[in-house]
Coordinates of C-alpha atoms and ligand atoms in Angstrom, one line a residue:
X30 CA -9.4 -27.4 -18.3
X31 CA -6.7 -26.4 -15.8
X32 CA -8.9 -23.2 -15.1
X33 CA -11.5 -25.3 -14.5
X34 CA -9.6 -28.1 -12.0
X35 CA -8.3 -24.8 -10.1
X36 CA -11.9 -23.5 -9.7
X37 CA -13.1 -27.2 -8.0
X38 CA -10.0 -26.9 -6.2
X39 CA -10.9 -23.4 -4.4
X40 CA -7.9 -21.7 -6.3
X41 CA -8.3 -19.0 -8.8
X42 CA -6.4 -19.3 -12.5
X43 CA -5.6 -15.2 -12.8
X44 CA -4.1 -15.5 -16.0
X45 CA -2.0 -17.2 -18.7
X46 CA 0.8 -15.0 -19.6
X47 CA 4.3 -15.7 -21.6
X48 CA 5.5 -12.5 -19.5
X49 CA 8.8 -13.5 -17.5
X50 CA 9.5 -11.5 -14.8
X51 CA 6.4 -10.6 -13.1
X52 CA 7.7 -11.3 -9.4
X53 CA 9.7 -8.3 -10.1
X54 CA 6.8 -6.8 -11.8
X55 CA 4.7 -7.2 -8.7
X56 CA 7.3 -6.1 -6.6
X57 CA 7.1 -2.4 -8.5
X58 CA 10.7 -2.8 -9.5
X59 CA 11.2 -1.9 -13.1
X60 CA 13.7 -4.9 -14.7
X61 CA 14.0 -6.1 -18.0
X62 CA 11.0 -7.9 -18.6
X63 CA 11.4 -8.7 -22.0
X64 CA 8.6 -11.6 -23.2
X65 CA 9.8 -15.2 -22.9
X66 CA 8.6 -18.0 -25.0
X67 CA 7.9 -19.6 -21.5
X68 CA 3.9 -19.6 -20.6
X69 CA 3.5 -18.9 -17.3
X70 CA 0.1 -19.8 -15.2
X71 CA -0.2 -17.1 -12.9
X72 CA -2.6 -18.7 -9.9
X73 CA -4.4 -17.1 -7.1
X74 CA -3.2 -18.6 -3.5
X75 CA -5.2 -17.9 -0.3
X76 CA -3.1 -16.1 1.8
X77 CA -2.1 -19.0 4.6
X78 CA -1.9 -22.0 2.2
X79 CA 2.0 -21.3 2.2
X80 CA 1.6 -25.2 1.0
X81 CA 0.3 -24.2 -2.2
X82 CA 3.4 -22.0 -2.9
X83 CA 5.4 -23.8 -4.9
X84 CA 5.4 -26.1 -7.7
X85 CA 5.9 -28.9 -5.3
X86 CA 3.0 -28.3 -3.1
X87 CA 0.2 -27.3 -5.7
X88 CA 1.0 -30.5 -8.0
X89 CA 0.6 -32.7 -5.0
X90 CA -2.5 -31.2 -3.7
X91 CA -3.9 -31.7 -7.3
X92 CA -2.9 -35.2 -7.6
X93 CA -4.6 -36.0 -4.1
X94 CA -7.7 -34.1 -5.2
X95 CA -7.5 -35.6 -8.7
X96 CA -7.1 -38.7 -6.5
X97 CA -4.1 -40.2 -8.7
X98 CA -1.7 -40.5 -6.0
X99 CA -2.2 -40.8 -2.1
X100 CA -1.2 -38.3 0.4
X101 CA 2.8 -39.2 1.4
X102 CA 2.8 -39.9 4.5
X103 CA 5.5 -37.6 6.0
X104 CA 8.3 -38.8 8.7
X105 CA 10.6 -37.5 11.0
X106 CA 14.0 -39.1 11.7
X107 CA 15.5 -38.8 14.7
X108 CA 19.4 -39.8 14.8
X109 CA 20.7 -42.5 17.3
X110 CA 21.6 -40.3 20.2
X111 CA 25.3 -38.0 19.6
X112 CA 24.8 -38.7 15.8
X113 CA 22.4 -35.9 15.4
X114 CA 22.7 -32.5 14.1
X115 CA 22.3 -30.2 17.4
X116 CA 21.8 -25.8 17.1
X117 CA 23.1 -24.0 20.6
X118 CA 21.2 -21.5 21.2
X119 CA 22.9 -18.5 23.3
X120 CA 21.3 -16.3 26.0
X121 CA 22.7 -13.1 24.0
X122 CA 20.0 -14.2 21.3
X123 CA 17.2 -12.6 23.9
X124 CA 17.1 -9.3 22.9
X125 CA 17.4 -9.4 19.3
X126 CA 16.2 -12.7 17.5
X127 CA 15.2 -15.4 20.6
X128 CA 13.8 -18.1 18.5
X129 CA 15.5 -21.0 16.0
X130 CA 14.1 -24.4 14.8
X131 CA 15.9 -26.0 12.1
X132 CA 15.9 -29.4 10.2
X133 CA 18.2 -31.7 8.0
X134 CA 17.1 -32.7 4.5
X135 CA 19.1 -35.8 3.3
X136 CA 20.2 -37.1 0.2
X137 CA 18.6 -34.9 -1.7
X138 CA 18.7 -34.5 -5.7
X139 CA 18.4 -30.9 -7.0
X140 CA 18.1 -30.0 -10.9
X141 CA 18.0 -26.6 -11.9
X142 CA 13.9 -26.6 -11.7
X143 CA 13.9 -27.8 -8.5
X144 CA 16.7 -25.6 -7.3
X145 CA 14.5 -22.7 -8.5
X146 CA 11.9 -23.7 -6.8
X147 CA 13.6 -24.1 -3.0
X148 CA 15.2 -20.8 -3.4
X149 CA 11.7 -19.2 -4.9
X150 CA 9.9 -21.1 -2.0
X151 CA 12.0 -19.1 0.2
X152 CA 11.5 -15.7 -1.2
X153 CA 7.8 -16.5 -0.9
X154 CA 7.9 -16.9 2.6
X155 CA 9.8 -14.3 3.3
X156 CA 7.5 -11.9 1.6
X157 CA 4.0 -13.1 3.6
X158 CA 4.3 -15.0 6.4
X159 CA 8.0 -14.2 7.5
X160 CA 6.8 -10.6 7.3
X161 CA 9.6 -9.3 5.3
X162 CA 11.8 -11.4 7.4
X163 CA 11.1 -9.3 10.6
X164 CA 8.9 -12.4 12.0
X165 CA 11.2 -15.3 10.6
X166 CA 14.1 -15.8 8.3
X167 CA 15.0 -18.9 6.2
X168 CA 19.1 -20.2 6.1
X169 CA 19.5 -22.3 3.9
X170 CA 23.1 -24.5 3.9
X171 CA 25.4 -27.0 2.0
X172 CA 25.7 -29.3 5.5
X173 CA 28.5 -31.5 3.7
X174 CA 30.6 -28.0 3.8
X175 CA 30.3 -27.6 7.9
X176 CA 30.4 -29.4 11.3
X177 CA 28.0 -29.5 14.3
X178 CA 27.1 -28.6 16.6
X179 CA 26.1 -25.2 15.8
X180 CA 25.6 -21.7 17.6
X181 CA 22.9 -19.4 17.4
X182 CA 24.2 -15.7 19.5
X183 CA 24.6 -12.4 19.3
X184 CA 27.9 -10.1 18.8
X185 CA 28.7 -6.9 18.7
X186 CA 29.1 -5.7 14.2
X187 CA 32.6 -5.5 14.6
X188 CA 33.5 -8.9 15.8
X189 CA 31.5 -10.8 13.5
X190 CA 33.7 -11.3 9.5
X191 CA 33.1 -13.7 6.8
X192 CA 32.5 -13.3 3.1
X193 CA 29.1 -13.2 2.4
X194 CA 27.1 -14.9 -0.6
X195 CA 28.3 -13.7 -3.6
X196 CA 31.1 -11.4 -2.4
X197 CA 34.5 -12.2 -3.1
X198 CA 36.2 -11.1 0.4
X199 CA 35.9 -11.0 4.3
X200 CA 33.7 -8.3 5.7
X201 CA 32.6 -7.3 9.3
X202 CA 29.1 -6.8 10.0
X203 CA 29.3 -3.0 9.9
X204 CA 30.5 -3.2 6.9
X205 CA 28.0 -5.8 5.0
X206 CA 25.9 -3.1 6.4
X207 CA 27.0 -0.4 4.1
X208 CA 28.2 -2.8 1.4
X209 CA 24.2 -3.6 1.1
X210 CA 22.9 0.0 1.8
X211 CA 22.2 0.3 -2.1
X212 CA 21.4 -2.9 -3.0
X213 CA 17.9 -3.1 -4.3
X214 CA 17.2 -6.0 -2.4
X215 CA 18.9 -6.5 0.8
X216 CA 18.5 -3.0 1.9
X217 CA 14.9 -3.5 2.8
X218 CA 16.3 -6.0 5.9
X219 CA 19.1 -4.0 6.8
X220 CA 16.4 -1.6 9.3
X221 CA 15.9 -4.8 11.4
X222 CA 19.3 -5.2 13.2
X223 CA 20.9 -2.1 12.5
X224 CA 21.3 0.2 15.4
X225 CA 21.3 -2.5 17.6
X226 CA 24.4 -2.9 19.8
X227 CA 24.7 -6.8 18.6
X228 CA 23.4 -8.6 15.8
X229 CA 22.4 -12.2 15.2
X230 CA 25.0 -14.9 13.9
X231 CA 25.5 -18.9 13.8
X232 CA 28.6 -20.4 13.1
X233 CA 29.6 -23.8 12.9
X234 CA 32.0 -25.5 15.3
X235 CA 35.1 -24.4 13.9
X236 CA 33.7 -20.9 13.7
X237 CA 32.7 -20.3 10.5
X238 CA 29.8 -18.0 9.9
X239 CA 26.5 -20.1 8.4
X240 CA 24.6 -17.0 8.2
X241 CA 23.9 -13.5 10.0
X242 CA 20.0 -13.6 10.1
X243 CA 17.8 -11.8 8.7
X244 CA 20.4 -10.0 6.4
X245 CA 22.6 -12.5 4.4
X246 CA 23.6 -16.1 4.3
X247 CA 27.7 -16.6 4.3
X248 CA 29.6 -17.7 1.3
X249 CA 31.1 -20.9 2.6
X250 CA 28.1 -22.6 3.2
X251 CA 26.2 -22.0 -0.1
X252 CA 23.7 -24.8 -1.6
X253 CA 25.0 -25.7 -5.3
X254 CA 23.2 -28.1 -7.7
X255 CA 25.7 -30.8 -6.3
X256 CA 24.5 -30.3 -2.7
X257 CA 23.2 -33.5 -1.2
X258 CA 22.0 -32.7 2.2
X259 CA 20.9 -29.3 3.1
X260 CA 20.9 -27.9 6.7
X261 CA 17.5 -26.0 7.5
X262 CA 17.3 -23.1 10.0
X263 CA 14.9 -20.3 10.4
X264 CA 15.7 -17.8 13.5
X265 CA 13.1 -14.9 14.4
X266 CA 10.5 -13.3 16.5
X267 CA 7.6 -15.6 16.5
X268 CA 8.2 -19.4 17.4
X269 CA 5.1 -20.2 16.1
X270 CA 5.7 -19.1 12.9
X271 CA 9.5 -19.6 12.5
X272 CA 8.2 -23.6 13.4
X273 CA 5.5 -23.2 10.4
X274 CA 8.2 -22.1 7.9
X275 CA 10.3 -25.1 9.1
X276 CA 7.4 -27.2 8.1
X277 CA 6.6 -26.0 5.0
X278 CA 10.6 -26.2 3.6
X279 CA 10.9 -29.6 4.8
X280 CA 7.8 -31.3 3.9
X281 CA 7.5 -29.9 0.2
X282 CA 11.3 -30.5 -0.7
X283 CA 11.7 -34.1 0.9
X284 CA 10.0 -34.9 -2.0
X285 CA 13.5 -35.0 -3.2
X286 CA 15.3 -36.9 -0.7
X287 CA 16.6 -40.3 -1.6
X288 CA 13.7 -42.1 1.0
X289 CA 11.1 -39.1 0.0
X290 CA 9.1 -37.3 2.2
X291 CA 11.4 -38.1 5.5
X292 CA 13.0 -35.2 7.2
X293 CA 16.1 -35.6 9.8
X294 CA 15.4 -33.6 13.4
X295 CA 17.8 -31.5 14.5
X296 CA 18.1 -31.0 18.5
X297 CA 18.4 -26.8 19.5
X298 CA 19.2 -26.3 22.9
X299 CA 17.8 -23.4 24.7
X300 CA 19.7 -21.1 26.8
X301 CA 18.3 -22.6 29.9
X302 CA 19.2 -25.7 28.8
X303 CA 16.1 -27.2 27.9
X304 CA 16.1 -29.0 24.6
X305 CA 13.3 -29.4 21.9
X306 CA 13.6 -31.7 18.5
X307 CA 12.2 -29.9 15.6
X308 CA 10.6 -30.1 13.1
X309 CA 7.4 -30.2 15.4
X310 CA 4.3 -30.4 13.2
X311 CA 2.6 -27.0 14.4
X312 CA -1.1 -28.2 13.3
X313 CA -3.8 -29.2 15.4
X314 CA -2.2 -32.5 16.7
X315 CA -2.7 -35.4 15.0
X316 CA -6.5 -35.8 15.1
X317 CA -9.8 -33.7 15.2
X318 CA -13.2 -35.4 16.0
X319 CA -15.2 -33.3 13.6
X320 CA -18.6 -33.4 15.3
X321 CA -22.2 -31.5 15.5
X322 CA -21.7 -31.1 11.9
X323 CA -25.2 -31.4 11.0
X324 CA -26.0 -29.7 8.4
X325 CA -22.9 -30.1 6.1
X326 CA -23.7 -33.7 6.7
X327 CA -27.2 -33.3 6.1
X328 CA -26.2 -32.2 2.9
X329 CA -23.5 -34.7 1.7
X330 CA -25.9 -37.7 2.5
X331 CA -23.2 -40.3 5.0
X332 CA -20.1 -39.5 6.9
X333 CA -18.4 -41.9 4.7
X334 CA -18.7 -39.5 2.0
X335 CA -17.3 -36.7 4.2
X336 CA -14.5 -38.6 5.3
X337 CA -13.9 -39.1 1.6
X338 CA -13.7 -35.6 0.7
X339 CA -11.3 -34.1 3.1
X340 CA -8.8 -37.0 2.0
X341 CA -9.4 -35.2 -1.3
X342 CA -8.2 -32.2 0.1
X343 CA -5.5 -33.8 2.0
X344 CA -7.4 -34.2 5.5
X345 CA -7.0 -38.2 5.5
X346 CA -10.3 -38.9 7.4
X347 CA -12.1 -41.8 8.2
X348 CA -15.3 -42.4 10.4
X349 CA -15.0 -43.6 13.7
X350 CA -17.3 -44.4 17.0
X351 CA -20.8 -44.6 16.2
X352 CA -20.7 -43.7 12.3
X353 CA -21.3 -39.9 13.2
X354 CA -17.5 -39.3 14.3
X355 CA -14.6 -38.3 11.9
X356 CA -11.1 -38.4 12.9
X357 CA -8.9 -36.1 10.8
X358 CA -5.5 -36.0 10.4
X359 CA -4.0 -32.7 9.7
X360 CA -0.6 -33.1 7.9
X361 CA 2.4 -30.7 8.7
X362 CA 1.5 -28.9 5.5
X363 CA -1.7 -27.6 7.0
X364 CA -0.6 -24.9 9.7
X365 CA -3.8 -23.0 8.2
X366 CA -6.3 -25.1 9.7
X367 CA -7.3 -23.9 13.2
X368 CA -10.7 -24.4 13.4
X369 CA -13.6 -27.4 12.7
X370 CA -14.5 -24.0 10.0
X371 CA -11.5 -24.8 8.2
X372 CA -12.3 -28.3 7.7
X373 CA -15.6 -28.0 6.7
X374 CA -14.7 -25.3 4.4
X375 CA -12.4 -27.4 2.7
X376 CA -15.3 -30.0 2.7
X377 CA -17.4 -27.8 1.1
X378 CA -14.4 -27.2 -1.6
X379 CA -14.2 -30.6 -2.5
X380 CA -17.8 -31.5 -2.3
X381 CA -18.6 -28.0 -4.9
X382 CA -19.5 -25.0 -4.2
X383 CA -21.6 -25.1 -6.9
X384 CA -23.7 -28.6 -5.6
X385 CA -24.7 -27.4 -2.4
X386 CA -28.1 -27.3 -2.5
X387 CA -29.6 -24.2 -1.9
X388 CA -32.4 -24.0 1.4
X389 CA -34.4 -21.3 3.6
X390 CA -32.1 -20.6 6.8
X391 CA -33.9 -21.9 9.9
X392 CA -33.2 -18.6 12.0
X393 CA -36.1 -16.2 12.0
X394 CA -34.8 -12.9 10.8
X395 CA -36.2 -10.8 8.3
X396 CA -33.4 -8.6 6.6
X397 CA -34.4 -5.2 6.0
X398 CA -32.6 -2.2 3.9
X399 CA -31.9 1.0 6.0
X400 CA -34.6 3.6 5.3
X401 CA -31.2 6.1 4.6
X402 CA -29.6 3.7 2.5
X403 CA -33.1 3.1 0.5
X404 CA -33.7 6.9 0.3
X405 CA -30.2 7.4 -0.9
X406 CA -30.6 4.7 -3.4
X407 CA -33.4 6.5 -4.6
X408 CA -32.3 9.7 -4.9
X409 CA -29.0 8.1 -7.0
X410 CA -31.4 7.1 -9.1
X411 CA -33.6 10.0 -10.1
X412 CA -30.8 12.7 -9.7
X413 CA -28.7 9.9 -12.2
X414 CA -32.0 10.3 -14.4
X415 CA -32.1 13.7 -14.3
X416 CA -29.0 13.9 -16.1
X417 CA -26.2 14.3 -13.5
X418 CA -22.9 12.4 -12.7
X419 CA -22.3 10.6 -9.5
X420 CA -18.9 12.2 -8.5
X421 CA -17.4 9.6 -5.3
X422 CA -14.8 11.5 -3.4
X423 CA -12.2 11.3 -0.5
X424 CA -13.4 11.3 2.8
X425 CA -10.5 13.1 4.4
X426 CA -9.6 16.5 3.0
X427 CA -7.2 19.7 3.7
X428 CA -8.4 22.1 7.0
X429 CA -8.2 25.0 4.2
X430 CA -11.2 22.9 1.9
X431 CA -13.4 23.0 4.3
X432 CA -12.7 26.1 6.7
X433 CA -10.5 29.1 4.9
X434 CA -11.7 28.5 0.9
X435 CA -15.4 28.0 2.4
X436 CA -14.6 31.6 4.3
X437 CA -14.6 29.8 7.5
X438 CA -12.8 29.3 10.7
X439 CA -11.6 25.9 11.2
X440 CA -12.7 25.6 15.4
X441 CA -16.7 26.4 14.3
X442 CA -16.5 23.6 11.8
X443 CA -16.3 20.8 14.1
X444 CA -13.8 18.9 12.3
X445 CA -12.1 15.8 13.3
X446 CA -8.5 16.5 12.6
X447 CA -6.0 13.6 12.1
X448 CA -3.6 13.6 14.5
X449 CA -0.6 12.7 12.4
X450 CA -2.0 13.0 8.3
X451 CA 0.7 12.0 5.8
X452 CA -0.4 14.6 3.5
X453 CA -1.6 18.0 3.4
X454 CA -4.6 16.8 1.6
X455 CA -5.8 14.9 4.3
X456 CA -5.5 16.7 7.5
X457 CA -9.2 16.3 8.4
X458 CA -12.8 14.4 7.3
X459 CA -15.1 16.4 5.5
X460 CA -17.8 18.1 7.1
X461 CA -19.4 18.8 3.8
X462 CA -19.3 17.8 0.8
X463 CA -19.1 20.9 -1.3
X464 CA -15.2 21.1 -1.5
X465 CA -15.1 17.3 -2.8
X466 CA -17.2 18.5 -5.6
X467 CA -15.8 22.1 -6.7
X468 CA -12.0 20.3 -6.7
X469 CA -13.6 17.6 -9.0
X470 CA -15.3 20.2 -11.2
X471 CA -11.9 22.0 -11.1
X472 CA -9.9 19.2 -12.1
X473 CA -12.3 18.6 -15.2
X474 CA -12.3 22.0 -16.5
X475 CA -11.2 21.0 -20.1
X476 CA -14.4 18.9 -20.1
X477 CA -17.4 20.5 -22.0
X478 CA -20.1 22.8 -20.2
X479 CA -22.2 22.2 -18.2
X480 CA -21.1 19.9 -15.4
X481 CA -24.0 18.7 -13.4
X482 CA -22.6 16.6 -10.8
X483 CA -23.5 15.3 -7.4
X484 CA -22.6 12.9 -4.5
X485 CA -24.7 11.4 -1.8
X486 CA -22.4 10.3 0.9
X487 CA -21.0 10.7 4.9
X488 CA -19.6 13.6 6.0
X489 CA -18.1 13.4 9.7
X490 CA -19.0 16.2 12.6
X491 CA -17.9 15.8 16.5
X492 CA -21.0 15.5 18.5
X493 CA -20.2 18.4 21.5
X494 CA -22.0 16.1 23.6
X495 CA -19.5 13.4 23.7
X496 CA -17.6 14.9 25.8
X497 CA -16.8 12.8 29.2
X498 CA -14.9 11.4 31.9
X499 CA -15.3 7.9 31.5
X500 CA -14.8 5.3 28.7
X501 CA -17.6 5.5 26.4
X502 CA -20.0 2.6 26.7
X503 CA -18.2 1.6 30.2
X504 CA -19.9 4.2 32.6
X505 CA -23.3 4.1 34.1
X506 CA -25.7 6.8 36.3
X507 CA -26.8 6.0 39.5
X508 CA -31.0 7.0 40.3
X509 CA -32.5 7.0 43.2
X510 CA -36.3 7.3 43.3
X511 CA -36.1 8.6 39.7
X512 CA -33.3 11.3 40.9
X513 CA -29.3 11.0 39.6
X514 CA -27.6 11.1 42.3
X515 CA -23.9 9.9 40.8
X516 CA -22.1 7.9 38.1
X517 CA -19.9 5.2 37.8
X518 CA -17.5 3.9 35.4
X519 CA -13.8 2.8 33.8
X520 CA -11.8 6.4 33.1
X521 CA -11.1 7.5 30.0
X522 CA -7.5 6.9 28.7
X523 CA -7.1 10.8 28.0
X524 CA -8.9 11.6 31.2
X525 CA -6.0 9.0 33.4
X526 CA -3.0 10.7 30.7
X527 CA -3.9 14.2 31.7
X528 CA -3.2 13.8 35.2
X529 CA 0.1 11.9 34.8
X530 CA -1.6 8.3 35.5
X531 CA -0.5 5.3 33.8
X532 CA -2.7 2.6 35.6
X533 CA -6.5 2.0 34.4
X534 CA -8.8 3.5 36.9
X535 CA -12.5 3.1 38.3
X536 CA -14.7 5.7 39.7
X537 CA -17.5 5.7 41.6
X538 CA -18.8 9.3 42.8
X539 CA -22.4 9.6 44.5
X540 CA -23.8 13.0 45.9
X541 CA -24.8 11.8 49.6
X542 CA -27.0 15.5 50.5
X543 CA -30.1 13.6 48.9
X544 CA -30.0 11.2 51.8
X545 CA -29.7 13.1 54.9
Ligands
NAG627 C1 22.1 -41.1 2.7 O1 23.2 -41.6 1.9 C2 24.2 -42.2 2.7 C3 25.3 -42.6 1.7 O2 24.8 -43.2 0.6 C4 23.6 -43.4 3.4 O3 24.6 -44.0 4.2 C5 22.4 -42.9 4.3 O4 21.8 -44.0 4.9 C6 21.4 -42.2 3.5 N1 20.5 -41.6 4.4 C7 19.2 -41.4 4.1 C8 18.3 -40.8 5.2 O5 18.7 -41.5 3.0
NAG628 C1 24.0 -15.0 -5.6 O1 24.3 -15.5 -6.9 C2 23.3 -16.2 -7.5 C3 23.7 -16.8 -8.8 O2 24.3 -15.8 -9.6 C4 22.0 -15.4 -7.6 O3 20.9 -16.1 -8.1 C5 21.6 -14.9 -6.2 O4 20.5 -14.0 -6.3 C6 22.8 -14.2 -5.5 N1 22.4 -13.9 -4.2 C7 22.7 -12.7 -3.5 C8 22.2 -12.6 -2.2 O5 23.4 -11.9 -4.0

């Protein structure tokens, strides 16, 4: 049944395991992962529905789409004026980590589970659209354990010391450095500030340390299962997305709060003293007038019934103007939708994939298979029949495959050669597609006698004509009366490289004798 509901709801149910630690197993890290009597539904996500990431998020969509609860309607509060939490952004930030947005979740109620789930929320996001952290990283804090306002800069290693989470004593920067060199975690952050002659910290007015982002959060500050109101901040290298982050935290653990689904702005000052009160809801704006959809709402009979769809899939909609107009509110959770596309899809989601009804496209285009790829389907066939094996192998090979063992010399074979291979075994593509066959042949020599295989596939050759001066596709010849007389055209890159330009560069060159 729950396979079934995920299906309708454009998700994928991968599989039902009782296997505990397969974050770790996906990660490639071998741990203990001894079976649990826990059943665990491991589900497919699209990529950039960061809403559907944790437990939170994917029972509330259901419940919309199930249509047993309404969407919450989320809300911002913003404090009476010097009662607010504010973040100080420094100019020092610039070179290293410019951007922060953070939030204030109140009188919230953890439990174990949902504990779990904020700090698994934030690995998640960390992993995919925080990019490893380079693009964003999540702080999360006790806020009952500090006092604003806060500071966002950046100091040189040795003057920044606190204990961070977990440790048991004070350390400077350069040494959380080397304290986390071998830890099978942390290490994989450490490349993203280290070297640099100041890394990123915030501290609290009295100076203690909330967090050196991306690396490590400071003891002092640490959320327990007593923590009533958390202090939100994500600092990094894209605004956009640290602001999208911000979003997603806030709006699936208000849930929590004691007035759910209300978040408390926090005010961040910019170095230039411009202020801005996040969180800022990074969708679309509030409404989209969905028109020109014809078809789709050809297919679903009235716009009533659109509108009633997308409030299925959390897109509260409802027609407006002449009965021919939605207007669509795109909550906070939906960063994802950019386009009218995305709407419709989601329409299309909710309406079934399955019950749109199939019809004959109106444009005129007759599709046609390539005559190579029909002979090659062909020949597959009959060489298949004649009792041979299809053999499919790499593209790229070793110079020596295709030049020395074939007893010839690498410059008469035309190669492309990879400027900077990772391996020996793929320093250049193949220009035939013997040596793919002869190293397959060799690696099955304990099979029985006779091997008949064969392969029907590219092999890649420079064309000597390509050779020019200009930018393929960007260059044209000048005729007069039938007769070249000149060309024209944007320079090649290697062309403008070779004599020491760094500009882009235009030519025009016409041979005048003709018209004398
Ligand atoms: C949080 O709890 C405190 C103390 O009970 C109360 O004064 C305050 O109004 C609450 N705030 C919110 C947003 O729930
Ligand atoms: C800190 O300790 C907690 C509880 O033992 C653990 O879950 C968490 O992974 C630790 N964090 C770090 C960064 O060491």
């Amino acid at each position: 049944e729950f396979d079934e509901l995920c299906f309708e709801f454009g998700l994928e149910l991968d599989e039902i395991t009782s296997e505990k630690d397969i974050i770790s197993k996906e990660k490639g890290e071998e741990k203990a992962k001894g079976a649990s009597d826990v059943v665990l539904y491991k589900i497919d996500v699209p990529a950039n529905r960061y809403d559907l990431l944790c437990l939170e998020g994917l029972v509330r969509g259901l419940q919309v789409f199930k249509e047993r609860i309404n969407l919450p309607k989320f809300e911002k509060i913003i404090p009476a004026e010097g009662e607010g939490q504010r973040l100080i952004v420094t100019e020092q930030t610039a070179q290293i980590r410019p951007h922060a947005v953070a939030a204030v979740l109140r009188n919230i109620t953890f439990t174990k589970d949902r504990y779990d789930s904020f700090i698994d929320l934030q690995e998640k996001l960390h992993q995919n659209i925080c990019r490893k952290r380079a693009l964003v990283a999540i702080g999360t804090h006790d806020l009952d354990t500090i006092t604003g306002p806060f500071t966002f800069t950046a100091k040189a290693p040795s003057e920044i010391k606190f204990k961070p989470l977990n440790q048991s004593k004070e350390y400077t920067a350069s040494q959380i450095m080397d304290l986390y060199r071998t830890d099978s975690h942390l290490r994989h952050y450490l490349h993203l500030i280290e070297n640099k002659p100041r890394y990123p910290v915030i501290y609290d007015s009295n100076g203690v340390v909330l967090s050196m982002p991306p690396i490590i959060n400071g003891d002092h500050t640490k959320i327990s299962l007593k923590t009533r109101n958390v202090f939100i901040e994500c600092t990094g290298t894209d605004i956009t997305k640290a602001k999208i982050v911000l979003d997603i935290m806030v709006t699936m653990f208000s849930e929590y709060c004691e007035k759910p689904f209300t978040v408390e702005a926090v005010e961040v000052v910019h170095p230039n003293g411009k202020t801005h009160i996040y969180p800022v809801s990074t969708a679309l704006g509030d409404l989209c007038v969905l028109r020109e959809r014809a078809s789709l709402t050809q297919t679903l009979e009235t716009p009533s019934s659109l509108a009633k769809l997308l409030t299925r899939m959390c897109l509260k909609s409802h027609v407006t103007g002449n009965g021919n107009h939605l207007e669509i509110e795109i909550p906070p959770t939906r960063a994802d939708i950019i386009h009218a596309c995305d709407i419709v899809e989601d329409a299309a989601i909710a309406y079934g994939y399955n019950n749109i009804q199939m019809v004959i496209p109106k444009t005129y285009t007759i599709a046609n298979q390539l005559p190579l790829n029909k002979l090659t389907e062909l020949l597959r066939l009959d060489l298949a029949a004649a009792g041979f094996t299809e053999a499919l192998t790499f593209a790229l090979c070793s110079q020596e495959d295709i030049a020395d063992k074939l007893g010839t010399d690498i410059s008469a074979t035309n190669a492309v050669i990879i400027a900077n291979p990772k391996t020996a075994e793929f320093q250049v593509a193949r220009t035939t597609l013997l040596p793919g066959l002869l190293k397959t042949i060799a690696a099955n020599r304990k099979m029985p006698l006779p091997l008949k295989l064969f392969e029907i596939s590219d092999i890649v050759v420079k064309d000597p004509n390509a050779g020019t001066a200009f930018f393929p596709g960007r260059c044209a010849e000048v005729f007069v009366k039938g007769q070249s007389v000149g060309k024209l055209g944007v320079v090649h890159p290697d062309v403008i490289t070779k004599f020491e330009l760094t500009m882009p560069c235009s030519v025009l060159e016409i041979n005048i004798e003709p018209f004398v």
